[in-house]
Amino acid sequence: MRTPKPPRADGSTTAGTTGDSHDTDGNHDADGTASRLAEPGGSSGKVQSLERAITLLEATADSAPDGETATNLASRCGLNRATAWRLLSTMEQYGLVERDPLTSRYTVGFAVARMASAAGFDGLIRRSHGVLRQVSEQTGETANLAVVQQLGLTYIDEVTPPVVLSAKWLGRQAPLHATSTGKALLAWLPAEEVDVLLAEPLTAYTDTTVVDRGRLRAELAETRERGYSVCAGEMERNLYGVSAPVLGTRDRPFAVLSIWGPQDRVPESRFPALGALACGAAEEVARAARAL
């Protein structure tokens, strides 16, 4: 059993209450209990306090890299401040969130990274593979899925038409500025995160690779407005393709779905049709991921 930490100067305790003995729905938790086994009269079997904690944790993750205060997180999640304080303090004790003592902003804790490192992508692959197969059959081209990781994107699944010889991207990382996959991620990230990811000099892989940061920023803005990104031989001279972000909470991408092939089969004239198809498929993957 863990020993609760002493109260902080703001009146909250790391593991218990803030002096507010009622939750927002009127249920008592003056005994310091952080969650209840079940909600009265509920048929779904869900635990409301756990749902609230998960919502707060997701909102904290979405506030990266600067983090957010408990007051603002509570407002985002539709909770009163006392409830948010209790949940955040409990998660802080277990390392799920970290609180900056100078700014009082919360960020995701190392315990989340440790648990994430132990997780695989089997569930996401299982639920999205059928979408990739359908896209590949419909277009006659390669369809693949890349997931967002700390420093970029890694391809985790791919479907290639049986009669087509193509490069295998499974397990490879995508150069962010030189692929439609990478640009689909960058276009949906805050500008400050883009600057961090592109801190190193931009490599020119071919004569069409965009290495001018001003041009790249303009293309990312066009990409977001259009809904999908494009690549015309920027990583490998003969590979053309389109990509669409798979969006999670607050429209933040957690994966990217791509369709690509050689220039003679995927000319730029196909980009609009393939882009619309990629957007629809990415939405399907997002729905499937929410069911995990």
PDB file of N, CA and C in Angstrom, residues 111-178:
ATOM      1  N   ALA A 111       6.047   7.236 -16.421  1.00  0.00           N
ATOM      2  CA  ALA A 111       5.360   5.948 -16.319  1.00  0.00           C
ATOM      3  C   ALA A 111       4.555   5.651 -17.579  1.00  0.00           C
ATOM      4  N   VAL A 112       4.023   6.696 -18.209  1.00  0.00           N
ATOM      5  CA  VAL A 112       3.270   6.491 -19.449  1.00  0.00           C
ATOM      6  C   VAL A 112       4.204   6.021 -20.553  1.00  0.00           C
ATOM      7  N   ALA A 113       5.376   6.647 -20.647  1.00  0.00           N
ATOM      8  CA  ALA A 113       6.357   6.234 -21.656  1.00  0.00           C
ATOM      9  C   ALA A 113       6.807   4.794 -21.411  1.00  0.00           C
ATOM     10  N   ARG A 114       6.988   4.433 -20.133  1.00  0.00           N
ATOM     11  CA  ARG A 114       7.411   3.072 -19.813  1.00  0.00           C
ATOM     12  C   ARG A 114       6.348   2.053 -20.233  1.00  0.00           C
ATOM     13  N   MET A 115       5.103   2.370 -19.968  1.00  0.00           N
ATOM     14  CA  MET A 115       4.032   1.458 -20.371  1.00  0.00           C
ATOM     15  C   MET A 115       3.878   1.415 -21.882  1.00  0.00           C
ATOM     16  N   ALA A 116       4.038   2.582 -22.528  1.00  0.00           N
ATOM     17  CA  ALA A 116       3.912   2.627 -23.986  1.00  0.00           C
ATOM     18  C   ALA A 116       4.996   1.798 -24.658  1.00  0.00           C
ATOM     19  N   SER A 117       6.198   1.801 -24.066  1.00  0.00           N
ATOM     20  CA  SER A 117       7.290   1.045 -24.666  1.00  0.00           C
ATOM     21  C   SER A 117       7.033  -0.449 -24.608  1.00  0.00           C
ATOM     22  N   ALA A 118       6.179  -0.868 -23.663  1.00  0.00           N
ATOM     23  CA  ALA A 118       5.856  -2.289 -23.539  1.00  0.00           C
ATOM     24  C   ALA A 118       4.697  -2.696 -24.446  1.00  0.00           C
ATOM     25  N   ALA A 119       4.037  -1.724 -25.025  1.00  0.00           N
ATOM     26  CA  ALA A 119       2.875  -2.011 -25.876  1.00  0.00           C
ATOM     27  C   ALA A 119       3.315  -2.283 -27.306  1.00  0.00           C
ATOM     28  N   GLY A 120       2.638  -3.181 -27.948  1.00  0.00           N
ATOM     29  CA  GLY A 120       2.898  -3.453 -29.353  1.00  0.00           C
ATOM     30  C   GLY A 120       1.819  -2.832 -30.224  1.00  0.00           C
ATOM     31  N   PHE A 121       1.915  -3.072 -31.508  1.00  0.00           N
ATOM     32  CA  PHE A 121       0.947  -2.503 -32.441  1.00  0.00           C
ATOM     33  C   PHE A 121       0.008  -3.563 -33.000  1.00  0.00           C
ATOM     34  N   ASP A 122       0.006  -4.754 -32.367  1.00  0.00           N
ATOM     35  CA  ASP A 122      -0.786  -5.854 -32.913  1.00  0.00           C
ATOM     36  C   ASP A 122      -2.262  -5.501 -33.043  1.00  0.00           C
ATOM     37  N   GLY A 123      -2.805  -4.842 -32.008  1.00  0.00           N
ATOM     38  CA  GLY A 123      -4.225  -4.502 -32.046  1.00  0.00           C
ATOM     39  C   GLY A 123      -4.562  -3.555 -33.176  1.00  0.00           C
ATOM     40  N   LEU A 124      -3.731  -2.523 -33.347  1.00  0.00           N
ATOM     41  CA  LEU A 124      -3.971  -1.554 -34.415  1.00  0.00           C
ATOM     42  C   LEU A 124      -3.804  -2.207 -35.782  1.00  0.00           C
ATOM     43  N   ILE A 125      -2.781  -3.043 -35.933  1.00  0.00           N
ATOM     44  CA  ILE A 125      -2.570  -3.729 -37.212  1.00  0.00           C
ATOM     45  C   ILE A 125      -3.756  -4.625 -37.535  1.00  0.00           C
ATOM     46  N   ARG A 126      -4.218  -5.368 -36.539  1.00  0.00           N
ATOM     47  CA  ARG A 126      -5.330  -6.287 -36.757  1.00  0.00           C
ATOM     48  C   ARG A 126      -6.592  -5.544 -37.212  1.00  0.00           C
ATOM     49  N   ARG A 127      -6.844  -4.399 -36.617  1.00  0.00           N
ATOM     50  CA  ARG A 127      -8.069  -3.663 -36.936  1.00  0.00           C
ATOM     51  C   ARG A 127      -7.956  -2.832 -38.212  1.00  0.00           C
ATOM     52  N   SER A 128      -6.741  -2.491 -38.616  1.00  0.00           N
ATOM     53  CA  SER A 128      -6.582  -1.630 -39.792  1.00  0.00           C
ATOM     54  C   SER A 128      -6.179  -2.384 -41.047  1.00  0.00           C
ATOM     55  N   HIS A 129      -5.737  -3.627 -40.908  1.00  0.00           N
ATOM     56  CA  HIS A 129      -5.196  -4.351 -42.063  1.00  0.00           C
ATOM     57  C   HIS A 129      -6.246  -4.499 -43.166  1.00  0.00           C
ATOM     58  N   GLY A 130      -7.485  -4.757 -42.782  1.00  0.00           N
ATOM     59  CA  GLY A 130      -8.542  -4.896 -43.783  1.00  0.00           C
ATOM     60  C   GLY A 130      -8.751  -3.620 -44.580  1.00  0.00           C
ATOM     61  N   VAL A 131      -8.582  -2.476 -43.932  1.00  0.00           N
ATOM     62  CA  VAL A 131      -8.714  -1.196 -44.623  1.00  0.00           C
ATOM     63  C   VAL A 131      -7.595  -1.055 -45.653  1.00  0.00           C
ATOM     64  N   LEU A 132      -6.369  -1.387 -45.250  1.00  0.00           N
ATOM     65  CA  LEU A 132      -5.246  -1.305 -46.182  1.00  0.00           C
ATOM     66  C   LEU A 132      -5.447  -2.252 -47.366  1.00  0.00           C
ATOM     67  N   ARG A 133      -5.921  -3.446 -47.091  1.00  0.00           N
ATOM     68  CA  ARG A 133      -6.135  -4.412 -48.171  1.00  0.00           C
ATOM     69  C   ARG A 133      -7.183  -3.898 -49.160  1.00  0.00           C
ATOM     70  N   GLN A 134      -8.251  -3.319 -48.628  1.00  0.00           N
ATOM     71  CA  GLN A 134      -9.298  -2.785 -49.503  1.00  0.00           C
ATOM     72  C   GLN A 134      -8.768  -1.638 -50.357  1.00  0.00           C
ATOM     73  N   VAL A 135      -7.978  -0.756 -49.767  1.00  0.00           N
ATOM     74  CA  VAL A 135      -7.402   0.369 -50.504  1.00  0.00           C
ATOM     75  C   VAL A 135      -6.479  -0.142 -51.606  1.00  0.00           C
ATOM     76  N   SER A 136      -5.639  -1.121 -51.278  1.00  0.00           N
ATOM     77  CA  SER A 136      -4.708  -1.665 -52.267  1.00  0.00           C
ATOM     78  C   SER A 136      -5.454  -2.331 -53.423  1.00  0.00           C
ATOM     79  N   GLU A 137      -6.497  -3.086 -53.102  1.00  0.00           N
ATOM     80  CA  GLU A 137      -7.276  -3.746 -54.155  1.00  0.00           C
ATOM     81  C   GLU A 137      -8.006  -2.733 -55.026  1.00  0.00           C
ATOM     82  N   GLN A 138      -8.485  -1.669 -54.408  1.00  0.00           N
ATOM     83  CA  GLN A 138      -9.245  -0.662 -55.147  1.00  0.00           C
ATOM     84  C   GLN A 138      -8.355   0.173 -56.066  1.00  0.00           C
ATOM     85  N   THR A 139      -7.130   0.435 -55.627  1.00  0.00           N
ATOM     86  CA  THR A 139      -6.244   1.319 -56.397  1.00  0.00           C
ATOM     87  C   THR A 139      -5.227   0.560 -57.246  1.00  0.00           C
ATOM     88  N   GLY A 140      -4.947  -0.691 -56.874  1.00  0.00           N
ATOM     89  CA  GLY A 140      -3.898  -1.433 -57.547  1.00  0.00           C
ATOM     90  C   GLY A 140      -2.511  -1.012 -57.114  1.00  0.00           C
ATOM     91  N   GLU A 141      -2.412  -0.274 -55.990  1.00  0.00           N
ATOM     92  CA  GLU A 141      -1.125   0.229 -55.518  1.00  0.00           C
ATOM     93  C   GLU A 141      -0.865  -0.217 -54.080  1.00  0.00           C
ATOM     94  N   THR A 142       0.298   0.111 -53.584  1.00  0.00           N
ATOM     95  CA  THR A 142       0.674  -0.229 -52.215  1.00  0.00           C
ATOM     96  C   THR A 142      -0.002   0.721 -51.232  1.00  0.00           C
ATOM     97  N   ALA A 143      -0.525   0.161 -50.154  1.00  0.00           N
ATOM     98  CA  ALA A 143      -1.097   0.953 -49.063  1.00  0.00           C
ATOM     99  C   ALA A 143      -0.365   0.574 -47.789  1.00  0.00           C
ATOM    100  N   ASN A 144       0.044   1.559 -47.021  1.00  0.00           N
ATOM    101  CA  ASN A 144       0.704   1.227 -45.767  1.00  0.00           C
ATOM    102  C   ASN A 144       0.307   2.176 -44.651  1.00  0.00           C
ATOM    103  N   LEU A 145       0.671   1.764 -43.440  1.00  0.00           N
ATOM    104  CA  LEU A 145       0.321   2.520 -42.234  1.00  0.00           C
ATOM    105  C   LEU A 145       1.583   2.737 -41.415  1.00  0.00           C
ATOM    106  N   ALA A 146       1.812   3.983 -41.025  1.00  0.00           N
ATOM    107  CA  ALA A 146       2.948   4.330 -40.165  1.00  0.00           C
ATOM    108  C   ALA A 146       2.413   4.927 -38.872  1.00  0.00           C
ATOM    109  N   VAL A 147       3.072   4.628 -37.757  1.00  0.00           N
ATOM    110  CA  VAL A 147       2.642   5.157 -36.467  1.00  0.00           C
ATOM    111  C   VAL A 147       3.608   6.236 -36.005  1.00  0.00           C
ATOM    112  N   VAL A 148       3.045   7.195 -35.265  1.00  0.00           N
ATOM    113  CA  VAL A 148       3.841   8.298 -34.733  1.00  0.00           C
ATOM    114  C   VAL A 148       4.608   7.809 -33.508  1.00  0.00           C
ATOM    115  N   GLN A 149       5.900   8.041 -33.507  1.00  0.00           N
ATOM    116  CA  GLN A 149       6.737   7.749 -32.355  1.00  0.00           C
ATOM    117  C   GLN A 149       7.473   9.005 -31.941  1.00  0.00           C
ATOM    118  N   GLN A 150       8.300   8.909 -30.931  1.00  0.00           N
ATOM    119  CA  GLN A 150       8.852  10.110 -30.310  1.00  0.00           C
ATOM    120  C   GLN A 150       9.564  11.024 -31.296  1.00  0.00           C
ATOM    121  N   LEU A 151      10.325  10.456 -32.208  1.00  0.00           N
ATOM    122  CA  LEU A 151      11.119  11.283 -33.115  1.00  0.00           C
ATOM    123  C   LEU A 151      10.692  11.150 -34.570  1.00  0.00           C
ATOM    124  N   GLY A 152       9.496  10.655 -34.822  1.00  0.00           N
ATOM    125  CA  GLY A 152       9.053  10.567 -36.210  1.00  0.00           C
ATOM    126  C   GLY A 152       8.016   9.495 -36.422  1.00  0.00           C
ATOM    127  N   LEU A 153       8.143   8.775 -37.542  1.00  0.00           N
ATOM    128  CA  LEU A 153       7.155   7.785 -37.962  1.00  0.00           C
ATOM    129  C   LEU A 153       7.847   6.477 -38.311  1.00  0.00           C
ATOM    130  N   THR A 154       7.179   5.367 -37.996  1.00  0.00           N
ATOM    131  CA  THR A 154       7.686   4.056 -38.364  1.00  0.00           C
ATOM    132  C   THR A 154       6.558   3.262 -39.027  1.00  0.00           C
ATOM    133  N   TYR A 155       6.853   2.645 -40.179  1.00  0.00           N
ATOM    134  CA  TYR A 155       5.850   1.858 -40.888  1.00  0.00           C
ATOM    135  C   TYR A 155       5.639   0.524 -40.173  1.00  0.00           C
ATOM    136  N   ILE A 156       4.356   0.188 -39.901  1.00  0.00           N
ATOM    137  CA  ILE A 156       4.062  -1.038 -39.151  1.00  0.00           C
ATOM    138  C   ILE A 156       3.243  -2.047 -39.954  1.00  0.00           C
ATOM    139  N   ASP A 157       2.604  -1.622 -41.047  1.00  0.00           N
ATOM    140  CA  ASP A 157       1.825  -2.569 -41.845  1.00  0.00           C
ATOM    141  C   ASP A 157       1.771  -2.088 -43.287  1.00  0.00           C
ATOM    142  N   GLU A 158       1.652  -3.055 -44.202  1.00  0.00           N
ATOM    143  CA  GLU A 158       1.707  -2.734 -45.632  1.00  0.00           C
ATOM    144  C   GLU A 158       1.000  -3.821 -46.422  1.00  0.00           C
ATOM    145  N   VAL A 159       0.247  -3.400 -47.427  1.00  0.00           N
ATOM    146  CA  VAL A 159      -0.391  -4.338 -48.347  1.00  0.00           C
ATOM    147  C   VAL A 159       0.021  -3.950 -49.760  1.00  0.00           C
ATOM    148  N   THR A 160       0.599  -4.898 -50.476  1.00  0.00           N
ATOM    149  CA  THR A 160       1.090  -4.671 -51.836  1.00  0.00           C
ATOM    150  C   THR A 160       0.357  -5.572 -52.806  1.00  0.00           C
ATOM    151  N   PRO A 161      -0.090  -5.060 -53.955  1.00  0.00           N
ATOM    152  CA  PRO A 161      -0.742  -5.917 -54.952  1.00  0.00           C
ATOM    153  C   PRO A 161       0.152  -7.087 -55.324  1.00  0.00           C
ATOM    154  N   PRO A 162      -0.393  -8.278 -55.478  1.00  0.00           N
ATOM    155  CA  PRO A 162       0.436  -9.471 -55.719  1.00  0.00           C
ATOM    156  C   PRO A 162       1.261  -9.415 -56.997  1.00  0.00           C
ATOM    157  N   VAL A 163       0.809  -8.651 -57.981  1.00  0.00           N
ATOM    158  CA  VAL A 163       1.532  -8.620 -59.260  1.00  0.00           C
ATOM    159  C   VAL A 163       2.529  -7.473 -59.330  1.00  0.00           C
ATOM    160  N   VAL A 164       2.660  -6.738 -58.234  1.00  0.00           N
ATOM    161  CA  VAL A 164       3.507  -5.539 -58.236  1.00  0.00           C
ATOM    162  C   VAL A 164       4.752  -5.786 -57.404  1.00  0.00           C
ATOM    163  N   LEU A 165       5.904  -5.476 -57.960  1.00  0.00           N
ATOM    164  CA  LEU A 165       7.154  -5.493 -57.209  1.00  0.00           C
ATOM    165  C   LEU A 165       7.404  -4.088 -56.675  1.00  0.00           C
ATOM    166  N   SER A 166       7.569  -3.976 -55.366  1.00  0.00           N
ATOM    167  CA  SER A 166       7.766  -2.646 -54.787  1.00  0.00           C
ATOM    168  C   SER A 166       8.682  -2.754 -53.579  1.00  0.00           C
ATOM    169  N   ALA A 167       9.201  -1.596 -53.170  1.00  0.00           N
ATOM    170  CA  ALA A 167      10.067  -1.541 -51.993  1.00  0.00           C
ATOM    171  C   ALA A 167       9.262  -1.863 -50.743  1.00  0.00           C
ATOM    172  N   LYS A 168       9.906  -2.523 -49.807  1.00  0.00           N
ATOM    173  CA  LYS A 168       9.271  -2.832 -48.541  1.00  0.00           C
ATOM    174  C   LYS A 168       9.662  -1.786 -47.501  1.00  0.00           C
ATOM    175  N   TRP A 169       8.650  -1.185 -46.855  1.00  0.00           N
ATOM    176  CA  TRP A 169       8.906  -0.119 -45.903  1.00  0.00           C
ATOM    177  C   TRP A 169       8.686  -0.541 -44.455  1.00  0.00           C
ATOM    178  N   LEU A 170       8.254  -1.773 -44.211  1.00  0.00           N
ATOM    179  CA  LEU A 170       7.964  -2.203 -42.854  1.00  0.00           C
ATOM    180  C   LEU A 170       9.184  -2.042 -41.951  1.00  0.00           C
ATOM    181  N   GLY A 171       8.960  -1.416 -40.795  1.00  0.00           N
ATOM    182  CA  GLY A 171      10.030  -1.215 -39.832  1.00  0.00           C
ATOM    183  C   GLY A 171      10.931  -0.036 -40.119  1.00  0.00           C
ATOM    184  N   ARG A 172      10.765   0.576 -41.292  1.00  0.00           N
ATOM    185  CA  ARG A 172      11.609   1.717 -41.647  1.00  0.00           C
ATOM    186  C   ARG A 172      11.001   3.011 -41.125  1.00  0.00           C
ATOM    187  N   GLN A 173      11.841   3.979 -40.877  1.00  0.00           N
ATOM    188  CA  GLN A 173      11.366   5.303 -40.487  1.00  0.00           C
ATOM    189  C   GLN A 173      11.242   6.186 -41.722  1.00  0.00           C
ATOM    190  N   ALA A 174      10.287   7.091 -41.674  1.00  0.00           N
ATOM    191  CA  ALA A 174      10.031   7.960 -42.819  1.00  0.00           C
ATOM    192  C   ALA A 174      10.715   9.307 -42.632  1.00  0.00           C
ATOM    193  N   PRO A 175      11.543   9.740 -43.602  1.00  0.00           N
ATOM    194  CA  PRO A 175      12.065  11.114 -43.553  1.00  0.00           C
ATOM    195  C   PRO A 175      10.880  12.086 -43.608  1.00  0.00           C
ATOM    196  N   LEU A 176      10.742  12.911 -42.615  1.00  0.00           N
ATOM    197  CA  LEU A 176       9.507  13.679 -42.476  1.00  0.00           C
ATOM    198  C   LEU A 176       9.300  14.704 -43.583  1.00  0.00           C
ATOM    199  N   HIS A 177      10.358  15.355 -44.041  1.00  0.00           N
ATOM    200  CA  HIS A 177      10.192  16.424 -45.017  1.00  0.00           C
ATOM    201  C   HIS A 177      10.164  15.919 -46.448  1.00  0.00           C
ATOM    202  N   ALA A 178      10.520  14.639 -46.656  1.00  0.00           N
ATOM    203  CA  ALA A 178      10.699  14.143 -48.017  1.00  0.00           C
ATOM    204  C   ALA A 178       9.720  13.033 -48.391  1.00  0.00           C
TER     205      ALA A 178
END
